[in-house]
PDB file of C-alpha atoms in Angstrom:
ATOM      1  CA  MET D 158     -26.101 -41.734 -12.309  1.00  0.00           C
ATOM      2  CA  ALA D 159     -28.754 -42.840 -14.803  1.00  0.00           C
ATOM      3  CA  SER D 160     -32.328 -43.139 -14.105  1.00  0.00           C
ATOM      4  CA  GLY D 161     -35.246 -43.970 -16.391  1.00  0.00           C
ATOM      5  CA  LEU D 162     -36.082 -40.306 -17.020  1.00  0.00           C
ATOM      6  CA  LEU D 163     -32.999 -38.272 -16.496  1.00  0.00           C
ATOM      7  CA  GLU D 164     -29.287 -38.866 -16.326  1.00  0.00           C
ATOM      8  CA  ILE D 165     -27.939 -37.135 -13.167  1.00  0.00           C
ATOM      9  CA  GLN D 166     -24.279 -36.219 -12.772  1.00  0.00           C
ATOM     10  CA  PRO D 167     -22.315 -36.501 -10.556  1.00  0.00           C
ATOM     11  CA  SER D 168     -23.231 -39.482  -8.501  1.00  0.00           C
ATOM     12  CA  GLU D 169     -22.380 -37.571  -5.139  1.00  0.00           C
ATOM     13  CA  LEU D 170     -22.248 -33.949  -4.012  1.00  0.00           C
ATOM     14  CA  ALA D 171     -18.662 -33.011  -3.168  1.00  0.00           C
ATOM     15  CA  PHE D 172     -18.213 -29.697  -1.531  1.00  0.00           C
ATOM     16  CA  PRO D 173     -14.702 -28.275  -0.770  1.00  0.00           C
ATOM     17  CA  PHE D 174     -14.933 -27.703   2.942  1.00  0.00           C
ATOM     18  CA  GLU D 175     -13.374 -24.657   4.639  1.00  0.00           C
ATOM     19  CA  VAL D 176     -14.433 -23.323   7.915  1.00  0.00           C
ATOM     20  CA  LYS D 177     -16.484 -20.057   7.819  1.00  0.00           C
ATOM     21  CA  LYS D 178     -16.641 -20.104   4.009  1.00  0.00           C
ATOM     22  CA  GLN D 179     -19.420 -21.001   1.590  1.00  0.00           C
ATOM     23  CA  SER D 180     -18.929 -23.786  -0.904  1.00  0.00           C
ATOM     24  CA  THR D 181     -20.682 -24.676  -4.099  1.00  0.00           C
ATOM     25  CA  CYS D 182     -21.364 -27.753  -6.096  1.00  0.00           C
ATOM     26  CA  SER D 183     -23.031 -28.317  -9.461  1.00  0.00           C
ATOM     27  CA  MET D 184     -25.378 -30.985 -10.892  1.00  0.00           C
ATOM     28  CA  GLN D 185     -26.424 -31.690 -14.398  1.00  0.00           C
ATOM     29  CA  PHE D 186     -29.708 -33.242 -15.487  1.00  0.00           C
ATOM     30  CA  THR D 187     -29.778 -34.758 -18.994  1.00  0.00           C
ATOM     31  CA  ASN D 188     -33.026 -35.691 -20.734  1.00  0.00           C
ATOM     32  CA  LYS D 189     -32.264 -38.151 -23.404  1.00  0.00           C
ATOM     33  CA  SER D 190     -35.911 -38.993 -24.057  1.00  0.00           C
ATOM     34  CA  ASP D 191     -38.581 -37.401 -26.323  1.00  0.00           C
ATOM     35  CA  GLN D 192     -40.768 -36.332 -23.274  1.00  0.00           C
ATOM     36  CA  PHE D 193     -40.913 -33.270 -21.060  1.00  0.00           C
ATOM     37  CA  VAL D 194     -39.520 -34.233 -17.579  1.00  0.00           C
ATOM     38  CA  ALA D 195     -40.212 -32.290 -14.379  1.00  0.00           C
ATOM     39  CA  PHE D 196     -37.795 -32.454 -11.501  1.00  0.00           C
ATOM     40  CA  LYS D 197     -37.847 -31.270  -7.857  1.00  0.00           C
ATOM     41  CA  VAL D 198     -34.661 -31.281  -5.605  1.00  0.00           C
ATOM     42  CA  LYS D 199     -35.123 -31.958  -1.822  1.00  0.00           C
ATOM     43  CA  THR D 200     -32.623 -32.213   1.042  1.00  0.00           C
ATOM     44  CA  THR D 201     -32.489 -33.550   4.580  1.00  0.00           C
ATOM     45  CA  ASN D 202     -31.036 -30.195   5.794  1.00  0.00           C
ATOM     46  CA  PRO D 203     -32.802 -27.427   3.908  1.00  0.00           C
ATOM     47  CA  LYS D 204     -31.272 -24.614   6.192  1.00  0.00           C
ATOM     48  CA  GLN D 205     -27.875 -25.600   5.306  1.00  0.00           C
ATOM     49  CA  TYR D 206     -28.167 -25.554   1.563  1.00  0.00           C
ATOM     50  CA  CYS D 207     -29.541 -23.315  -1.189  1.00  0.00           C
ATOM     51  CA  VAL D 208     -30.525 -24.981  -4.521  1.00  0.00           C
ATOM     52  CA  ARG D 209     -30.965 -23.051  -7.606  1.00  0.00           C
ATOM     53  CA  PRO D 210     -33.264 -24.051  -9.397  1.00  0.00           C
ATOM     54  CA  ASN D 211     -34.936 -26.402  -7.076  1.00  0.00           C
ATOM     55  CA  ILE D 212     -37.726 -27.090  -9.490  1.00  0.00           C
ATOM     56  CA  GLY D 213     -37.938 -27.106 -13.293  1.00  0.00           C
ATOM     57  CA  VAL D 214     -38.630 -28.893 -16.532  1.00  0.00           C
ATOM     58  CA  VAL D 215     -36.019 -30.554 -18.776  1.00  0.00           C
ATOM     59  CA  GLN D 216     -37.120 -30.460 -22.343  1.00  0.00           C
ATOM     60  CA  PRO D 217     -36.541 -33.436 -24.672  1.00  0.00           C
ATOM     61  CA  ARG D 218     -32.878 -34.008 -25.660  1.00  0.00           C
ATOM     62  CA  SER D 219     -31.633 -31.224 -23.447  1.00  0.00           C
ATOM     63  CA  THR D 220     -29.790 -30.676 -20.163  1.00  0.00           C
ATOM     64  CA  CYS D 221     -30.349 -28.407 -17.175  1.00  0.00           C
ATOM     65  CA  ASP D 222     -27.652 -27.219 -14.763  1.00  0.00           C
ATOM     66  CA  VAL D 223     -28.341 -26.951 -11.013  1.00  0.00           C
ATOM     67  CA  THR D 224     -26.200 -25.115  -8.460  1.00  0.00           C
ATOM     68  CA  VAL D 225     -26.093 -26.116  -4.758  1.00  0.00           C
ATOM     69  CA  THR D 226     -24.536 -23.665  -2.274  1.00  0.00           C
ATOM     70  CA  MET D 227     -23.462 -24.810   1.161  1.00  0.00           C
ATOM     71  CA  GLN D 228     -23.694 -22.279   3.866  1.00  0.00           C
ATOM     72  CA  ALA D 229     -20.461 -21.420   5.905  1.00  0.00           C
ATOM     73  CA  GLN D 230     -20.023 -23.596   8.994  1.00  0.00           C
ATOM     74  CA  LYS D 231     -18.304 -22.393  12.180  1.00  0.00           C
ATOM     75  CA  GLU D 232     -16.477 -25.831  12.742  1.00  0.00           C
ATOM     76  CA  ALA D 233     -15.510 -28.768  10.891  1.00  0.00           C
ATOM     77  CA  PRO D 234     -17.576 -32.007  11.584  1.00  0.00           C
ATOM     78  CA  PRO D 235     -15.990 -35.012  13.385  1.00  0.00           C
ATOM     79  CA  ASP D 236     -13.824 -36.916  10.828  1.00  0.00           C
ATOM     80  CA  MET D 237     -15.112 -34.633   8.030  1.00  0.00           C
ATOM     81  CA  HIS D 238     -18.206 -36.915   7.880  1.00  0.00           C
ATOM     82  CA  CYS D 239     -21.546 -35.533   6.574  1.00  0.00           C
ATOM     83  CA  ARG D 240     -24.995 -37.231   6.903  1.00  0.00           C
ATOM     84  CA  ASP D 241     -26.824 -34.843   4.675  1.00  0.00           C
ATOM     85  CA  LYS D 242     -28.465 -36.368   1.627  1.00  0.00           C
ATOM     86  CA  PHE D 243     -30.264 -34.982  -1.428  1.00  0.00           C
ATOM     87  CA  LEU D 244     -33.437 -36.546  -3.204  1.00  0.00           C
ATOM     88  CA  ILE D 245     -34.203 -35.697  -6.845  1.00  0.00           C
ATOM     89  CA  GLN D 246     -37.669 -36.590  -7.879  1.00  0.00           C
ATOM     90  CA  THR D 247     -38.605 -36.674 -11.616  1.00  0.00           C
ATOM     91  CA  VAL D 248     -41.882 -37.208 -13.558  1.00  0.00           C
ATOM     92  CA  VAL D 249     -43.128 -36.975 -17.039  1.00  0.00           C
ATOM     93  CA  THR D 250     -45.147 -33.990 -17.649  1.00  0.00           C
ATOM     94  CA  LYS D 251     -47.281 -32.744 -20.483  1.00  0.00           C
ATOM     95  CA  ASP D 252     -45.611 -31.301 -23.711  1.00  0.00           C
ATOM     96  CA  GLY D 253     -44.739 -27.707 -23.598  1.00  0.00           C
ATOM     97  CA  SER D 254     -44.559 -27.450 -19.750  1.00  0.00           C
ATOM     98  CA  THR D 255     -42.502 -24.820 -17.917  1.00  0.00           C
ATOM     99  CA  THR D 256     -41.349 -24.150 -14.458  1.00  0.00           C
ATOM    100  CA  LYS D 257     -44.566 -22.433 -13.663  1.00  0.00           C
ATOM    101  CA  ASP D 258     -46.497 -25.640 -14.287  1.00  0.00           C
ATOM    102  CA  VAL D 259     -44.366 -27.546 -11.738  1.00  0.00           C
ATOM    103  CA  THR D 260     -46.502 -27.970  -8.463  1.00  0.00           C
ATOM    104  CA  ALA D 261     -46.319 -30.202  -5.454  1.00  0.00           C
ATOM    105  CA  GLU D 262     -49.282 -32.326  -6.743  1.00  0.00           C
ATOM    106  CA  LEU D 263     -47.204 -33.257  -9.825  1.00  0.00           C
ATOM    107  CA  PHE D 264     -44.945 -35.397  -7.552  1.00  0.00           C
ATOM    108  CA  SER D 265     -47.555 -36.982  -5.536  1.00  0.00           C
ATOM    109  CA  LYS D 266     -47.627 -40.774  -5.686  1.00  0.00           C
ATOM    110  CA  GLU D 267     -50.894 -41.876  -7.280  1.00  0.00           C
ATOM    111  CA  PRO D 268     -51.988 -45.126  -8.931  1.00  0.00           C
ATOM    112  CA  GLY D 269     -50.833 -45.177 -12.440  1.00  0.00           C
ATOM    113  CA  LYS D 270     -48.271 -42.224 -12.089  1.00  0.00           C
ATOM    114  CA  VAL D 271     -44.592 -43.003 -12.077  1.00  0.00           C
ATOM    115  CA  VAL D 272     -42.443 -40.678  -9.941  1.00  0.00           C
ATOM    116  CA  GLU D 273     -38.783 -41.709  -9.983  1.00  0.00           C
ATOM    117  CA  GLU D 274     -36.486 -40.941  -7.114  1.00  0.00           C
ATOM    118  CA  CYS D 275     -32.659 -40.636  -7.038  1.00  0.00           C
ATOM    119  CA  LYS D 276     -30.670 -40.124  -3.777  1.00  0.00           C
ATOM    120  CA  LEU D 277     -27.257 -38.402  -3.554  1.00  0.00           C
ATOM    121  CA  ARG D 278     -25.102 -38.255  -0.478  1.00  0.00           C
ATOM    122  CA  VAL D 279     -22.926 -35.179   0.646  1.00  0.00           C
ATOM    123  CA  VAL D 280     -19.155 -35.561   1.011  1.00  0.00           C
ATOM    124  CA  TYR D 281     -16.706 -32.953   2.411  1.00  0.00           C
ATOM    125  CA  ILE D 282     -13.413 -32.363   0.594  1.00  0.00           C
ATOM    126  CA  PRO D 283     -10.870 -30.768   2.957  1.00  0.00           C
ATOM    127  CA  VAL D 284      -9.179 -27.653   1.570  1.00  0.00           C
ATOM    128  CA  ASN D 285      -5.399 -27.672   2.264  1.00  0.00           C
ATOM    129  CA  HIS D 286      -3.744 -24.229   1.644  1.00  0.00           C
ATOM    130  CA  PRO D 287      -0.617 -24.893  -0.201  1.00  0.00           C
ATOM    131  CA  SER D 288       2.526 -23.916   1.831  1.00  0.00           C
ATOM    132  CA  PRO D 289       4.813 -21.571   0.093  1.00  0.00           C
ATOM    133  CA  VAL D 290       7.197 -23.347  -2.225  1.00  0.00           C
ATOM    134  CA  PRO D 291      10.614 -22.075  -2.069  1.00  0.00           C
ATOM    135  CA  GLU D 292      12.213 -21.198  -5.254  1.00  0.00           C
ATOM    136  CA  GLU D 293      14.529 -23.742  -6.826  1.00  0.00           C
ATOM    137  CA  PRO D 294      18.085 -22.522  -7.213  1.00  0.00           C
ATOM    138  CA  GLU D 295      19.242 -22.254 -10.778  1.00  0.00           C
ATOM    139  CA  GLU D 296      21.264 -25.009 -12.255  1.00  0.00           C
ATOM    140  CA  GLY D 297      24.803 -25.092 -10.987  1.00  0.00           C
ATOM    141  CA  THR D 298      23.857 -23.282  -7.632  1.00  0.00           C
ATOM    142  CA  SER D 299      23.011 -24.666  -4.318  1.00  0.00           C
ATOM    143  CA  PRO D 300      20.590 -23.401  -1.618  1.00  0.00           C
ATOM    144  CA  ARG D 301      23.560 -22.328   0.653  1.00  0.00           C
ATOM    145  CA  PHE D 302      24.966 -20.250  -2.153  1.00  0.00           C
ATOM    146  CA  SER D 303      21.603 -18.504  -2.458  1.00  0.00           C
ATOM    147  CA  ASN D 304      21.391 -17.729   1.192  1.00  0.00           C
ATOM    148  CA  VAL D 305      24.981 -16.373   1.106  1.00  0.00           C
ATOM    149  CA  GLU D 306      23.922 -14.181  -1.870  1.00  0.00           C
ATOM    150  CA  ASN D 307      20.915 -12.882   0.120  1.00  0.00           C
ATOM    151  CA  GLY D 308      23.219 -12.116   3.030  1.00  0.00           C
ATOM    152  CA  ASN D 309      25.615 -10.244   0.713  1.00  0.00           C
ATOM    153  CA  ARG D 310      22.752  -8.013  -0.510  1.00  0.00           C
ATOM    154  CA  SER D 311      21.819  -7.105   2.886  1.00  0.00           C
ATOM    155  CA  SER D 312      25.399  -6.235   3.792  1.00  0.00           C
ATOM    156  CA  VAL D 313      25.550  -3.955   0.688  1.00  0.00           C
ATOM    157  CA  GLN D 314      22.385  -2.197   1.552  1.00  0.00           C
ATOM    158  CA  ILE D 315      23.620  -1.577   5.169  1.00  0.00           C
ATOM    159  CA  ILE D 316      26.923  -0.249   3.775  1.00  0.00           C
ATOM    160  CA  LYS D 317      25.173   2.070   1.311  1.00  0.00           C
ATOM    161  CA  LEU D 318      22.987   3.388   4.050  1.00  0.00           C
ATOM    162  CA  THR D 319      25.924   3.922   6.260  1.00  0.00           C
ATOM    163  CA  GLU D 320      27.719   5.922   3.570  1.00  0.00           C
ATOM    164  CA  GLU D 321      24.722   8.063   2.822  1.00  0.00           C
ATOM    165  CA  ARG D 322      24.423   8.983   6.489  1.00  0.00           C
ATOM    166  CA  THR D 323      28.161   9.828   6.758  1.00  0.00           C
ATOM    167  CA  TYR D 324      27.899  12.085   3.589  1.00  0.00           C
ATOM    168  CA  ALA D 325      24.890  13.915   4.986  1.00  0.00           C
ATOM    169  CA  LEU D 326      26.727  14.599   8.413  1.00  0.00           C
ATOM    170  CA  GLN D 327      29.780  15.901   6.394  1.00  0.00           C
ATOM    171  CA  GLN D 328      27.640  18.165   4.301  1.00  0.00           C
ATOM    172  CA  ASN D 329      25.992  19.506   7.570  1.00  0.00           C
ATOM    173  CA  GLU D 330      29.351  20.172   9.007  1.00  0.00           C
ATOM    174  CA  LYS D 331      30.605  21.921   5.929  1.00  0.00           C
ATOM    175  CA  LEU D 332      27.612  24.257   5.968  1.00  0.00           C
ATOM    176  CA  ARG D 333      27.996  25.083   9.580  1.00  0.00           C
ATOM    177  CA  GLN D 334      31.737  25.902   9.051  1.00  0.00           C
ATOM    178  CA  GLU D 335      30.993  28.025   6.038  1.00  0.00           C
ATOM    179  CA  LEU D 336      28.282  29.971   8.157  1.00  0.00           C
ATOM    180  CA  VAL D 337      30.705  30.608  11.023  1.00  0.00           C
ATOM    181  CA  GLN D 338      33.331  31.823   8.580  1.00  0.00           C
ATOM    182  CA  THR D 339      30.838  34.121   6.918  1.00  0.00           C
ATOM    183  CA  ILE D 340      29.911  35.635  10.340  1.00  0.00           C
ATOM    184  CA  ILE D 341      33.725  36.122  11.264  1.00  0.00           C
ATOM    185  CA  VAL D 342      34.573  37.745   8.021  1.00  0.00           C
ATOM    186  CA  LYS D 343      31.495  40.248   8.288  1.00  0.00           C
ATOM    187  CA  LEU D 344      32.484  41.085  11.917  1.00  0.00           C
ATOM    188  CA  THR D 345      36.249  41.427  10.970  1.00  0.00           C
ATOM    189  CA  SER D 346      35.256  43.727   8.066  1.00  0.00           C
ATOM    190  CA  SER D 347      33.067  45.961  10.229  1.00  0.00           C
ATOM    191  CA  LEU D 348      35.771  46.211  12.908  1.00  0.00           C
ATOM    192  CA  THR D 349      38.418  46.975  10.444  1.00  0.00           C
ATOM    193  CA  CYS D 350      36.372  49.785   8.912  1.00  0.00           C
ATOM    194  CA  SER D 351      35.699  51.222  12.289  1.00  0.00           C
ATOM    195  CA  TRP D 352      39.223  51.126  13.261  1.00  0.00           C
ATOM    196  CA  PHE D 353      40.345  52.884   9.929  1.00  0.00           C
ATOM    197  CA  PHE D 354      37.851  55.544  10.563  1.00  0.00           C
ATOM    198  CA  TRP D 355      38.842  56.256  14.051  1.00  0.00           C
ATOM    199  CA  GLN D 356      42.444  56.280  12.995  1.00  0.00           C
ATOM    200  CA  LEU D 357      41.529  58.978  10.315  1.00  0.00           C
ATOM    201  CA  ILE D 358      39.794  61.052  12.898  1.00  0.00           C
ATOM    202  CA  ILE D 359      42.646  60.797  15.240  1.00  0.00           C
ATOM    203  CA  SER D 360      45.079  61.856  12.374  1.00  0.00           C
ATOM    204  CA  CYS D 361      42.784  64.765  11.646  1.00  0.00           C
ATOM    205  CA  ILE D 362      42.843  65.946  15.180  1.00  0.00           C
ATOM    206  CA  ASN D 363      46.605  65.602  15.357  1.00  0.00           C
ATOM    207  CA  LYS D 364      47.052  67.483  12.175  1.00  0.00           C
ATOM    208  CA  THR D 365      44.725  70.146  13.361  1.00  0.00           C
ATOM    209  CA  GLN D 366      46.743  70.549  16.573  1.00  0.00           C
ATOM    210  CA  GLU D 367      49.981  70.886  14.693  1.00  0.00           C
ATOM    211  CA  LEU D 368      48.580  73.552  12.329  1.00  0.00           C
ATOM    212  CA  LEU D 369      47.118  75.413  15.389  1.00  0.00           C
ATOM    213  CA  LYS D 370      50.610  75.239  17.155  1.00  0.00           C
ATOM    214  CA  LYS D 371      52.276  76.621  13.988  1.00  0.00           C
ATOM    215  CA  GLU D 372      49.888  79.275  13.501  1.00  0.00           C
ATOM    216  CA  ARG D 373      50.160  80.525  17.064  1.00  0.00           C
ATOM    217  CA  ASN D 374      54.035  80.597  16.830  1.00  0.00           C
ATOM    218  CA  ARG D 375      53.866  82.596  13.533  1.00  0.00           C
ATOM    219  CA  ARG D 376      51.184  85.142  14.585  1.00  0.00           C
ATOM    220  CA  SER D 377      50.142  86.004  17.949  1.00  0.00           C
ATOM    221  CA  GLY D 378      47.495  88.249  16.904  1.00  0.00           C
ATOM    222  CA  GLY D 379      44.917  85.725  15.193  1.00  0.00           C
ATOM    223  CA  PHE D 380      44.562  83.138  12.676  1.00  0.00           C
ATOM    224  CA  SER D 381      44.835  83.309   8.797  1.00  0.00           C
ATOM    225  CA  LEU D 382      42.042  82.631   6.480  1.00  0.00           C
ATOM    226  CA  LYS D 383      43.820  79.771   5.122  1.00  0.00           C
ATOM    227  CA  PHE D 384      44.309  78.190   8.557  1.00  0.00           C
ATOM    228  CA  LEU D 385      40.569  78.545   9.244  1.00  0.00           C
ATOM    229  CA  LEU D 386      39.642  76.947   5.834  1.00  0.00           C
ATOM    230  CA  ILE D 387      41.900  73.819   6.612  1.00  0.00           C
ATOM    231  CA  VAL D 388      40.498  73.403  10.141  1.00  0.00           C
ATOM    232  CA  GLY D 389      36.809  73.715   8.772  1.00  0.00           C
ATOM    233  CA  LEU D 390      37.595  71.090   6.088  1.00  0.00           C
ATOM    234  CA  LEU D 391      39.210  68.658   8.602  1.00  0.00           C
ATOM    235  CA  GLY D 392      36.136  69.201  10.923  1.00  0.00           C
ATOM    236  CA  ALA D 393      33.663  68.430   8.152  1.00  0.00           C
ATOM    237  CA  LEU D 394      35.718  65.311   7.189  1.00  0.00           C
ATOM    238  CA  ALA D 395      35.640  64.227  10.801  1.00  0.00           C
ATOM    239  CA  GLY D 396      31.942  64.718  11.132  1.00  0.00           C
ATOM    240  CA  TYR D 397      31.356  62.726   7.875  1.00  0.00           C
ATOM    241  CA  ILE D 398      33.519  59.856   9.109  1.00  0.00           C
ATOM    242  CA  MET D 399      31.665  59.848  12.413  1.00  0.00           C
ATOM    243  CA  LYS D 400      28.259  59.761  10.786  1.00  0.00           C
ATOM    244  CA  ARG D 401      29.402  56.738   8.517  1.00  0.00           C
ATOM    245  CA  THR D 402      30.446  54.741  11.578  1.00  0.00           C
TER     246      THR D 402
END
């Protein structure tokens, strides 16, 4: 929108509207003249909008960007219609002016002073979140084939998990059987050794009794030294075996 002093773009303030979210819109002021032009931005709803900068000076043959932020709203207005408006006032100021030189009196309407005004309305643009777009099947395939493929993948995963579970159970049973076999072998070995030692003791006793009987038959007056040595050795062997068991 062109005015006598500044060219203002856009011609209306369009805000993407989404409940409970802020939205921004930009304006650009272009000074195509050889004069310093001061501007001031006003709105009919100052609590709803934040304008930065809301005042300033546009130098000759230059531009100025202005950002307008709309505060988040709790609910959407009926029919997405907004009645808010903005007013941009512009006036020629002295050369070399800066933002510090812009005052309210500069825009007061006095005889001989030209204060131009430009009104912009506010419009809301609904924000529609795009719905997820399904991936297009490759050339030569159909959506039904894709669904079947996904189903096959799920079946393969289920079968794989079942096989892993079966393998784990088999390994557990194998370890349990090995443990039981180890315990049985140790117990059997211990019992076998004990039985062997006791059989040896019994054999020694029997042998001693036989020698004792023979010695009595041969001599009625006492035992020989050889007999006593044999009996002593058998007794020592029996004692050693009993200690080991």
